[in-house]
Protein backbone atom coordinates (compact mmCIF):
# COMPACT_ATOMS: atom_id res chain seq x y z
CA UNK A 1 0.00 0.00 0.00
CA UNK A 2 1.45 3.38 -1.03
CA UNK A 3 2.35 5.68 1.90
CA UNK A 4 1.05 9.15 1.00
CA UNK A 5 3.29 10.65 3.69
CA UNK A 6 6.64 9.43 2.35
CA UNK A 7 9.20 12.17 1.74
CA UNK A 8 9.02 12.03 -2.06
CA UNK A 9 5.21 12.31 -1.97
CA UNK A 10 5.69 15.47 0.12
CA UNK A 11 8.18 16.81 -2.43
CA UNK A 12 5.70 16.12 -5.26
CA UNK A 13 2.94 17.95 -3.35
CA UNK A 14 5.31 20.90 -2.77
CA UNK A 15 5.17 20.45 1.01
CA UNK A 16 8.94 20.21 1.29
CA UNK A 17 11.50 21.69 -1.11
CA UNK A 18 13.88 19.89 -3.43
CA UNK A 19 16.73 21.01 -5.64
CA UNK A 20 14.95 20.39 -8.92
CA UNK A 21 16.95 19.56 -12.02
CA UNK A 22 14.21 18.78 -14.53
CA UNK A 23 10.64 17.54 -14.86
CA UNK A 24 7.98 16.55 -17.34
CA UNK A 25 4.33 15.57 -17.05
CA UNK A 26 5.14 12.17 -15.59
CA UNK A 27 8.38 12.46 -13.64
CA UNK A 28 10.59 14.73 -11.53
CA UNK A 29 14.40 14.78 -11.27
CA UNK A 30 16.17 16.41 -8.32
CA UNK A 31 19.50 16.33 -6.51
CA UNK A 32 19.92 13.80 -3.71
CA UNK A 33 20.12 15.52 -0.33
CA UNK A 34 23.06 13.32 0.71
CA UNK A 35 25.11 12.88 -2.49
CA UNK A 36 27.31 9.80 -2.73
CA UNK A 37 29.01 11.01 -5.93
CA UNK A 38 29.75 14.41 -7.52
CA UNK A 39 26.57 13.85 -9.55
CA UNK A 40 23.78 12.14 -7.62
CA UNK A 41 20.31 12.71 -9.06
CA UNK A 42 17.04 11.02 -8.16
CA UNK A 43 14.30 10.52 -10.73
CA UNK A 44 10.80 9.70 -9.51
CA UNK A 45 7.50 9.08 -11.27
CA UNK A 46 4.78 11.55 -10.31
CA UNK A 47 2.27 8.75 -9.72
CA UNK A 48 1.89 6.90 -6.39
CA UNK A 49 4.08 3.82 -6.88
CA UNK A 50 6.03 2.26 -4.01
CA UNK A 51 8.27 0.10 -6.17
CA UNK A 52 8.84 -1.21 -9.67
CA UNK A 53 6.12 -3.85 -9.30
CA UNK A 54 3.49 -1.18 -8.54
CA UNK A 55 4.86 1.02 -11.31
CA UNK A 56 4.58 -1.85 -13.77
CA UNK A 57 1.08 -2.77 -12.60
CA UNK A 58 -0.32 0.76 -12.38
CA UNK A 59 1.48 3.07 -14.77
CA UNK A 60 0.49 3.62 -18.38
CA UNK A 61 3.07 3.12 -21.10
CA UNK A 62 3.08 6.89 -21.50
CA UNK A 63 3.99 7.33 -17.82
CA UNK A 64 6.68 4.69 -18.08
CA UNK A 65 8.08 6.29 -21.22
CA UNK A 66 7.94 9.75 -19.69
CA UNK A 67 9.83 8.49 -16.65
CA UNK A 68 12.58 6.81 -18.68
CA UNK A 69 12.86 9.84 -20.95
CA UNK A 70 13.42 12.04 -17.91
CA UNK A 71 16.15 9.72 -16.62
CA UNK A 72 18.02 10.18 -19.90
CA UNK A 73 17.40 13.93 -20.05
CA UNK A 74 18.42 14.44 -16.41
CA UNK A 75 21.70 12.60 -17.01
CA UNK A 76 22.32 14.81 -20.02
CA UNK A 77 21.49 18.00 -18.09
CA UNK A 78 23.74 16.90 -15.23
CA UNK A 79 26.58 16.75 -17.77
CA UNK A 80 27.49 13.07 -17.45
CA UNK A 81 26.50 11.84 -20.90
CA UNK A 82 30.05 11.96 -22.24
CA UNK A 83 31.78 10.62 -19.13
CA UNK A 84 29.16 8.01 -18.25
CA UNK A 85 27.00 7.23 -15.26
CA UNK A 86 25.38 4.39 -13.32
CA UNK A 87 21.66 3.90 -12.74
CA UNK A 88 20.56 2.19 -9.51
CA UNK A 89 17.08 1.40 -8.23
CA UNK A 90 16.94 0.01 -4.70
CA UNK A 91 13.74 -2.01 -4.77
CA UNK A 92 12.34 -3.41 -1.53
CA UNK A 93 13.74 -4.45 1.84
CA UNK A 94 16.61 -6.68 0.70
CA UNK A 95 17.95 -3.79 -1.40
CA UNK A 96 17.60 -1.33 1.53
CA UNK A 97 15.05 0.86 -0.22
CA UNK A 98 14.62 3.71 2.27
CA UNK A 99 11.99 5.87 0.63
CA UNK A 100 8.85 3.93 -0.37
CA UNK A 101 8.30 5.79 -3.64
CA UNK A 102 9.85 4.19 -6.72
CA UNK A 103 13.01 6.03 -7.83
CA UNK A 104 16.18 5.68 -9.86
CA UNK A 105 19.54 7.07 -8.73
CA UNK A 106 21.88 8.57 -11.35
CA UNK A 107 25.50 8.36 -10.14
CA UNK A 108 28.34 10.05 -12.02
CA UNK A 109 30.89 12.83 -12.16
CA UNK A 110 33.89 10.64 -11.42
CA UNK A 111 35.17 7.19 -12.30
CA UNK A 112 33.34 4.48 -10.31
CA UNK A 113 35.81 2.03 -8.79
CA UNK A 114 34.29 -1.31 -9.77
CA UNK A 115 33.15 -2.34 -13.25
CA UNK A 116 30.38 -4.51 -11.83
CA UNK A 117 27.84 -3.49 -9.22
CA UNK A 118 28.86 -4.96 -5.90
CA UNK A 119 26.25 -6.31 -3.50
CA UNK A 120 27.62 -4.60 -0.42
CA UNK A 121 26.16 -4.95 3.08
P1 LIG B 1 16.95 4.57 -1.33
O1 LIG B 1 17.77 3.84 -0.34
O2 LIG B 1 17.19 4.09 -2.74
O3 LIG B 1 15.47 4.57 -0.96
O4 LIG B 1 17.46 6.07 -1.32
C1 LIG B 1 16.71 7.17 -0.93
C2 LIG B 1 17.53 8.40 -1.21
O5 LIG B 1 16.73 9.53 -0.98
C3 LIG B 1 18.79 8.55 -0.37
O6 LIG B 1 19.93 8.61 -1.23
C4 LIG B 1 18.56 9.86 0.39
O7 LIG B 1 19.75 10.62 0.56
C5 LIG B 1 17.56 10.57 -0.50
N1 LIG B 1 16.72 11.55 0.16
C6 LIG B 1 16.01 11.40 1.30
N2 LIG B 1 15.32 12.51 1.60
C7 LIG B 1 15.59 13.39 0.59
C8 LIG B 1 15.17 14.73 0.31
N3 LIG B 1 14.33 15.39 1.11
N4 LIG B 1 15.64 15.32 -0.81
C9 LIG B 1 16.49 14.67 -1.63
N5 LIG B 1 16.91 13.41 -1.43
C10 LIG B 1 16.47 12.78 -0.33
Short mmCIF file of C-alpha atoms in Angstrom, two decimals, residues 13-104:
data_model
loop_
_atom_site.label_atom_id
_atom_site.label_comp_id
_atom_site.label_asym_id
_atom_site.label_seq_id
_atom_site.Cartn_x
_atom_site.Cartn_y
_atom_site.Cartn_z
CA UNK A 13 2.94 17.95 -3.35
CA UNK A 14 5.31 20.90 -2.77
CA UNK A 15 5.17 20.45 1.01
CA UNK A 16 8.94 20.21 1.29
CA UNK A 17 11.50 21.69 -1.11
CA UNK A 18 13.88 19.89 -3.43
CA UNK A 19 16.73 21.01 -5.64
CA UNK A 20 14.95 20.39 -8.92
CA UNK A 21 16.95 19.56 -12.02
CA UNK A 22 14.21 18.78 -14.53
CA UNK A 23 10.64 17.54 -14.86
CA UNK A 24 7.98 16.55 -17.34
CA UNK A 25 4.33 15.57 -17.05
CA UNK A 26 5.14 12.17 -15.59
CA UNK A 27 8.38 12.46 -13.64
CA UNK A 28 10.59 14.73 -11.53
CA UNK A 29 14.40 14.78 -11.27
CA UNK A 30 16.17 16.41 -8.32
CA UNK A 31 19.50 16.33 -6.51
CA UNK A 32 19.92 13.80 -3.71
CA UNK A 33 20.12 15.52 -0.33
CA UNK A 34 23.06 13.32 0.71
CA UNK A 35 25.11 12.88 -2.49
CA UNK A 36 27.31 9.80 -2.73
CA UNK A 37 29.01 11.01 -5.93
CA UNK A 38 29.75 14.41 -7.52
CA UNK A 39 26.57 13.85 -9.55
CA UNK A 40 23.78 12.14 -7.62
CA UNK A 41 20.31 12.71 -9.06
CA UNK A 42 17.04 11.02 -8.16
CA UNK A 43 14.30 10.52 -10.73
CA UNK A 44 10.80 9.70 -9.51
CA UNK A 45 7.50 9.08 -11.27
CA UNK A 46 4.78 11.55 -10.31
CA UNK A 47 2.27 8.75 -9.72
CA UNK A 48 1.89 6.90 -6.39
CA UNK A 49 4.08 3.82 -6.88
CA UNK A 50 6.03 2.26 -4.01
CA UNK A 51 8.27 0.10 -6.17
CA UNK A 52 8.84 -1.21 -9.67
CA UNK A 53 6.12 -3.85 -9.30
CA UNK A 54 3.49 -1.18 -8.54
CA UNK A 55 4.86 1.02 -11.31
CA UNK A 56 4.58 -1.85 -13.77
CA UNK A 57 1.08 -2.77 -12.60
CA UNK A 58 -0.32 0.76 -12.38
CA UNK A 59 1.48 3.07 -14.77
CA UNK A 60 0.49 3.62 -18.38
CA UNK A 61 3.07 3.12 -21.10
CA UNK A 62 3.08 6.89 -21.50
CA UNK A 63 3.99 7.33 -17.82
CA UNK A 64 6.68 4.69 -18.08
CA UNK A 65 8.08 6.29 -21.22
CA UNK A 66 7.94 9.75 -19.69
CA UNK A 67 9.83 8.49 -16.65
CA UNK A 68 12.58 6.81 -18.68
CA UNK A 69 12.86 9.84 -20.95
CA UNK A 70 13.42 12.04 -17.91
CA UNK A 71 16.15 9.72 -16.62
CA UNK A 72 18.02 10.18 -19.90
CA UNK A 73 17.40 13.93 -20.05
CA UNK A 74 18.42 14.44 -16.41
CA UNK A 75 21.70 12.60 -17.01
CA UNK A 76 22.32 14.81 -20.02
CA UNK A 77 21.49 18.00 -18.09
CA UNK A 78 23.74 16.90 -15.23
CA UNK A 79 26.58 16.75 -17.77
CA UNK A 80 27.49 13.07 -17.45
CA UNK A 81 26.50 11.84 -20.90
CA UNK A 82 30.05 11.96 -22.24
CA UNK A 83 31.78 10.62 -19.13
CA UNK A 84 29.16 8.01 -18.25
CA UNK A 85 27.00 7.23 -15.26
CA UNK A 86 25.38 4.39 -13.32
CA UNK A 87 21.66 3.90 -12.74
CA UNK A 88 20.56 2.19 -9.51
CA UNK A 89 17.08 1.40 -8.23
CA UNK A 90 16.94 0.01 -4.70
CA UNK A 91 13.74 -2.01 -4.77
CA UNK A 92 12.34 -3.41 -1.53
CA UNK A 93 13.74 -4.45 1.84
CA UNK A 94 16.61 -6.68 0.70
CA UNK A 95 17.95 -3.79 -1.40
CA UNK A 96 17.60 -1.33 1.53
CA UNK A 97 15.05 0.86 -0.22
CA UNK A 98 14.62 3.71 2.27
CA UNK A 99 11.99 5.87 0.63
CA UNK A 100 8.85 3.93 -0.37
CA UNK A 101 8.30 5.79 -3.64
CA UNK A 102 9.85 4.19 -6.72
CA UNK A 103 13.01 6.03 -7.83
CA UNK A 104 16.18 5.68 -9.86
#
